[in-house]
mmCIF file of C-alpha atoms in Angstrom:
data_model
loop_
_atom_site.group_PDB
_atom_site.id
_atom_site.type_symbol
_atom_site.label_atom_id
_atom_site.label_comp_id
_atom_site.label_asym_id
_atom_site.label_seq_id
_atom_site.Cartn_x
_atom_site.Cartn_y
_atom_site.Cartn_z
ATOM 1 C CA MET A 1 0.000 0.000 0.000
ATOM 2 C CA ARG A 2 1.401 3.331 -0.991
ATOM 3 C CA ARG A 3 1.103 6.357 1.224
ATOM 4 C CA LEU A 4 0.633 9.852 -0.126
ATOM 5 C CA GLY A 5 3.088 12.666 0.515
ATOM 6 C CA THR A 6 1.997 15.628 2.605
ATOM 7 C CA THR A 7 3.497 18.554 0.745
ATOM 8 C CA ALA A 8 0.889 21.119 -0.204
ATOM 9 C CA ALA A 9 0.761 22.875 -3.561
ATOM 10 C CA VAL A 10 -2.436 24.755 -4.397
ATOM 11 C CA LEU A 11 -2.691 25.702 -8.063
ATOM 12 C CA LEU A 12 -5.322 28.164 -9.263
ATOM 13 C CA LEU A 13 -7.143 27.660 -12.542
ATOM 14 C CA THR A 14 -6.839 30.759 -14.745
ATOM 15 C CA GLY A 15 -9.088 31.893 -17.542
ATOM 16 C CA ALA A 16 -11.997 30.051 -19.038
ATOM 17 C CA GLY A 17 -12.384 26.545 -20.432
ATOM 18 C CA LEU A 18 -14.037 24.706 -17.529
ATOM 19 C CA LEU A 19 -16.205 21.793 -18.514
ATOM 20 C CA GLY A 20 -19.915 21.973 -17.956
ATOM 21 C CA THR A 21 -21.457 19.258 -15.858
ATOM 22 C CA ALA A 22 -22.306 16.050 -17.666
ATOM 23 C CA GLY A 23 -25.963 15.295 -18.247
ATOM 24 C CA ALA A 24 -25.557 11.733 -16.972
ATOM 25 C CA ALA A 25 -22.897 9.619 -15.396
ATOM 26 C CA GLY A 26 -22.542 7.600 -18.583
ATOM 27 C CA ALA A 27 -21.898 10.693 -20.707
ATOM 28 C CA ALA A 28 -18.323 10.981 -19.575
ATOM 29 C CA THR A 29 -16.598 12.451 -22.627
ATOM 30 C CA VAL A 30 -17.384 16.152 -22.931
ATOM 31 C CA PRO A 31 -15.882 18.705 -25.365
ATOM 32 C CA THR A 32 -14.225 21.791 -23.908
ATOM 33 C CA SER A 33 -14.047 25.242 -25.390
ATOM 34 C CA ALA A 34 -12.074 25.412 -28.627
ATOM 35 C CA THR A 35 -10.270 28.497 -27.350
ATOM 36 C CA ALA A 36 -7.504 27.909 -24.830
ATOM 37 C CA PRO A 37 -7.436 30.067 -21.700
ATOM 38 C CA THR A 38 -4.467 32.173 -20.693
ATOM 39 C CA GLY A 39 -1.817 29.944 -19.171
ATOM 40 C CA ALA A 40 -2.968 26.814 -20.997
ATOM 41 C CA ALA A 41 -0.479 24.415 -22.515
ATOM 42 C CA GLY A 42 0.259 22.855 -25.872
ATOM 43 C CA PRO A 43 -0.078 24.066 -29.444
ATOM 44 C CA ALA A 44 -2.877 26.505 -30.191
ATOM 45 C CA GLY A 45 -4.360 28.275 -33.173
ATOM 46 C CA PRO A 46 -2.755 31.075 -35.199
ATOM 47 C CA GLY A 47 -1.523 33.903 -32.991
ATOM 48 C CA GLN A 48 -2.311 31.992 -29.800
ATOM 49 C CA ALA A 49 0.431 30.860 -27.415
ATOM 50 C CA CYS A 50 0.224 27.988 -24.949
ATOM 51 C CA SER A 51 2.252 28.007 -21.735
ATOM 52 C CA THR A 52 4.305 24.946 -20.846
ATOM 53 C CA SER A 53 5.268 26.176 -17.376
ATOM 54 C CA TRP A 54 3.259 23.654 -15.326
ATOM 55 C CA GLY A 55 6.059 21.110 -15.096
ATOM 56 C CA SER A 56 5.777 17.338 -14.799
ATOM 57 C CA THR A 57 6.732 16.812 -11.143
ATOM 58 C CA ASN A 58 4.350 15.408 -8.510
ATOM 59 C CA LYS A 59 1.544 17.686 -7.364
ATOM 60 C CA THR A 60 -0.036 17.165 -3.940
ATOM 61 C CA VAL A 61 -2.619 18.885 -1.766
ATOM 62 C CA THR A 62 -3.534 17.496 1.641
ATOM 63 C CA GLY A 63 -7.263 17.690 2.306
ATOM 64 C CA ALA A 64 -9.451 15.931 4.849
ATOM 65 C CA TYR A 65 -12.614 16.371 2.779
ATOM 66 C CA ALA A 66 -13.856 12.977 1.581
ATOM 67 C CA GLU A 67 -17.191 13.204 -0.210
ATOM 68 C CA PRO A 68 -18.182 10.479 -2.714
ATOM 69 C CA LEU A 69 -16.892 10.496 -6.283
ATOM 70 C CA ARG A 70 -19.879 10.803 -8.641
ATOM 71 C CA ASN A 71 -18.346 10.744 -12.110
ATOM 72 C CA ILE A 72 -15.134 11.049 -14.143
ATOM 73 C CA ARG A 73 -15.261 12.665 -17.573
ATOM 74 C CA THR A 74 -12.817 14.024 -20.117
ATOM 75 C CA GLY A 75 -12.610 16.793 -22.681
ATOM 76 C CA ARG A 76 -10.301 18.322 -25.273
ATOM 77 C CA ASN A 77 -8.885 21.837 -25.560
ATOM 78 C CA ALA A 78 -6.644 23.533 -28.115
ATOM 79 C CA CYS A 79 -3.734 23.298 -25.648
ATOM 80 C CA TYR A 80 -4.402 20.279 -23.438
ATOM 81 C CA ASP A 81 -6.573 17.247 -22.697
ATOM 82 C CA ARG A 82 -8.657 17.391 -19.516
ATOM 83 C CA MET A 83 -9.974 14.931 -16.930
ATOM 84 C CA VAL A 84 -12.670 16.076 -14.498
ATOM 85 C CA PHE A 85 -13.628 14.372 -11.226
ATOM 86 C CA ASP A 86 -17.153 15.279 -10.109
ATOM 87 C CA ILE A 87 -17.269 15.050 -6.312
ATOM 88 C CA GLY A 88 -20.582 15.370 -4.489
ATOM 89 C CA GLY A 89 -20.725 18.106 -1.870
ATOM 90 C CA ALA A 90 -17.123 19.264 -2.297
ATOM 91 C CA GLN A 91 -17.964 22.919 -2.978
ATOM 92 C CA ASP A 92 -17.278 23.889 0.632
ATOM 93 C CA GLY A 93 -14.110 21.894 1.202
ATOM 94 C CA ARG A 94 -10.675 21.365 -0.273
ATOM 95 C CA VAL A 95 -10.265 18.065 -2.086
ATOM 96 C CA GLY A 96 -6.999 16.274 -1.385
ATOM 97 C CA TYR A 97 -5.037 14.719 -4.221
ATOM 98 C CA HIS A 98 -1.672 13.341 -5.265
ATOM 99 C CA VAL A 99 -0.877 13.256 -8.989
ATOM 100 C CA GLY A 100 2.390 12.134 -10.529
ATOM 101 C CA TYR A 101 4.062 10.004 -13.181
ATOM 102 C CA VAL A 102 4.900 6.406 -12.326
ATOM 103 C CA ASP A 103 6.858 3.720 -14.156
ATOM 104 C CA ALA A 104 4.104 1.149 -13.530
ATOM 105 C CA PHE A 105 0.548 1.315 -12.214
ATOM 106 C CA HIS A 106 -0.060 -0.890 -9.166
ATOM 107 C CA GLN A 107 -3.473 -1.280 -7.589
ATOM 108 C CA ASP A 108 -3.658 0.383 -4.195
ATOM 109 C CA GLY A 109 -4.082 -2.175 -1.437
ATOM 110 C CA SER A 110 -3.272 -5.360 -3.375
ATOM 111 C CA GLY A 111 -0.180 -4.096 -5.220
ATOM 112 C CA GLU A 112 -1.309 -5.919 -8.373
ATOM 113 C CA ARG A 113 0.128 -4.402 -11.553
ATOM 114 C CA ILE A 114 -2.465 -3.023 -13.980
ATOM 115 C CA PRO A 115 -1.307 -2.415 -17.586
ATOM 116 C CA VAL A 116 -1.998 1.116 -18.870
ATOM 117 C CA GLY A 117 -1.540 2.063 -22.528
ATOM 118 C CA GLY A 118 0.499 5.057 -23.686
ATOM 119 C CA GLY A 119 4.062 6.334 -23.474
ATOM 120 C CA ALA A 120 3.721 7.386 -19.810
ATOM 121 C CA ILE A 121 1.390 6.765 -16.867
ATOM 122 C CA LEU A 122 -0.048 9.536 -14.723
ATOM 123 C CA GLN A 123 -1.266 8.123 -11.411
ATOM 124 C CA ILE A 124 -4.078 10.105 -9.801
ATOM 125 C CA TYR A 125 -5.229 9.770 -6.188
ATOM 126 C CA VAL A 126 -8.305 11.761 -5.144
ATOM 127 C CA THR A 127 -9.667 11.901 -1.581
ATOM 128 C CA ALA A 128 -13.117 10.911 -2.782
ATOM 129 C CA PRO A 129 -14.188 7.269 -2.419
ATOM 130 C CA SER A 130 -16.220 5.632 -5.194
ATOM 131 C CA TYR A 131 -18.867 4.753 -2.600
ATOM 132 C CA ASP A 132 -20.935 6.608 -0.020
ATOM 133 C CA PRO A 133 -18.994 6.269 3.282
ATOM 134 C CA SER A 134 -22.201 6.418 5.323
ATOM 135 C CA THR A 135 -24.055 3.649 3.454
ATOM 136 C CA GLY A 136 -21.369 1.750 1.536
ATOM 137 C CA GLU A 137 -23.431 2.180 -1.637
ATOM 138 C CA GLN A 138 -21.387 2.544 -4.831
ATOM 139 C CA SER A 139 -21.401 6.112 -6.185
ATOM 140 C CA TYR A 140 -19.089 5.598 -9.184
ATOM 141 C CA ALA A 141 -19.125 2.417 -11.249
ATOM 142 C CA GLY A 142 -15.379 1.933 -11.723
ATOM 143 C CA GLU A 143 -14.019 -1.620 -11.811
ATOM 144 C CA ALA A 144 -10.461 -2.553 -10.872
ATOM 145 C CA GLY A 145 -8.234 -2.882 -13.931
ATOM 146 C CA LYS A 146 -10.963 -1.767 -16.350
ATOM 147 C CA PRO A 147 -11.205 1.418 -18.471
ATOM 148 C CA LEU A 148 -13.270 4.203 -16.932
ATOM 149 C CA PRO A 149 -16.956 3.735 -17.781
ATOM 150 C CA GLY A 150 -18.277 6.001 -20.518
ATOM 151 C CA VAL A 151 -14.901 7.582 -21.352
ATOM 152 C CA ASP A 152 -13.950 7.467 -25.046
ATOM 153 C CA LEU A 153 -10.495 8.853 -25.857
ATOM 154 C CA SER A 154 -10.770 8.594 -29.646
ATOM 155 C CA GLY A 155 -9.184 11.643 -31.271
ATOM 156 C CA TYR A 156 -7.383 12.901 -28.156
ATOM 157 C CA ARG A 157 -3.889 14.323 -28.692
ATOM 158 C CA THR A 158 -2.461 13.444 -25.276
ATOM 159 C CA PHE A 159 -4.736 10.952 -23.496
ATOM 160 C CA ARG A 160 -4.282 7.321 -24.555
ATOM 161 C CA ASP A 161 -5.869 5.075 -21.910
ATOM 162 C CA THR A 162 -7.675 5.049 -18.559
ATOM 163 C CA ARG A 163 -7.751 2.403 -15.830
ATOM 164 C CA PHE A 164 -9.570 2.273 -12.532
ATOM 165 C CA GLY A 165 -7.205 1.197 -9.767
ATOM 166 C CA ALA A 166 -9.056 1.039 -6.485
ATOM 167 C CA SER A 167 -11.108 2.931 -3.957
ATOM 168 C CA PHE A 168 -9.216 2.261 -0.748
ATOM 169 C CA GLU A 169 -9.117 3.982 2.640
ATOM 170 C CA GLY A 170 -11.247 6.923 1.502
ATOM 171 C CA GLN A 171 -9.446 7.693 -1.753
ATOM 172 C CA THR A 172 -9.829 6.669 -5.381
ATOM 173 C CA GLN A 173 -6.891 5.713 -7.608
ATOM 174 C CA ILE A 174 -6.886 6.191 -11.396
ATOM 175 C CA GLY A 175 -4.259 5.355 -14.008
ATOM 176 C CA LEU A 176 -4.193 7.762 -16.955
ATOM 177 C CA GLY A 177 -2.137 6.701 -19.958
ATOM 178 C CA VAL A 178 -0.698 9.652 -21.873
ATOM 179 C CA ARG A 179 1.499 10.048 -24.952
ATOM 180 C CA ALA A 180 4.616 11.090 -22.986
ATOM 181 C CA ARG A 181 5.670 12.668 -19.679
ATOM 182 C CA LEU A 182 4.111 16.007 -20.517
ATOM 183 C CA PRO A 183 3.430 19.013 -18.261
ATOM 184 C CA PHE A 184 0.230 18.845 -16.205
ATOM 185 C CA ARG A 185 -1.693 20.917 -13.676
ATOM 186 C CA VAL A 186 -4.319 20.102 -11.033
ATOM 187 C CA THR A 187 -7.001 22.564 -9.940
ATOM 188 C CA GLN A 188 -10.289 22.583 -8.053
ATOM 189 C CA SER A 189 -13.395 24.464 -9.118
ATOM 190 C CA GLY A 190 -16.379 24.009 -6.827
ATOM 191 C CA ASP A 191 -17.181 20.311 -6.656
ATOM 192 C CA ARG A 192 -14.807 19.414 -9.513
ATOM 193 C CA LEU A 193 -11.170 18.383 -9.392
ATOM 194 C CA ILE A 194 -9.528 19.007 -12.769
ATOM 195 C CA VAL A 195 -6.388 17.470 -14.264
ATOM 196 C CA ASP A 196 -5.063 19.044 -17.482
ATOM 197 C CA VAL A 197 -2.219 17.450 -19.450
ATOM 198 C CA ALA A 198 -0.501 19.569 -22.114
ATOM 199 C CA HIS A 199 -0.216 18.454 -25.716
ATOM 200 C CA THR A 200 3.504 19.321 -25.878
ATOM 201 C CA TRP A 201 6.323 20.845 -23.823
#
């Protein structure tokens, strides 16, 4: 079982480009705005620059808030690909997370290796269990070792694969296969935790 680090790094989301909420849990792939916000990353349209200043080192925020995970969805932007974690009731609290590149994706708890496609693996821990802690009822239908339900990455420039790891000790673990070890950022907006991975350095 891996333990998360405790260093805190709060990153603010700048500009526009947030995803709207999905109409249903199954509708997990959602387009983003075609125009990249200031401070975005990756190639953009004519006359538009994309920052690559996010870096690719681990990003961690310690948060005790642990509301259930409701959905995971993705979207595309001119500068980056985006993954959004919808967390019920998280508007009033800081969501904890640990996001970083790993050489191999091992299921939290069991240590079993789960293959993830792509040139690099971004491991994402979110302090939101995939079940309701008060009832034990499943709130997100992820299955260990399987792709995320409803997420279709066809046509994405950076995202290549998704795998559900585990929901263990109040946190959910996701493996995100990407094209290479590219810059990424993590931000929170209301009840959404957002992971953006740039198209290029």
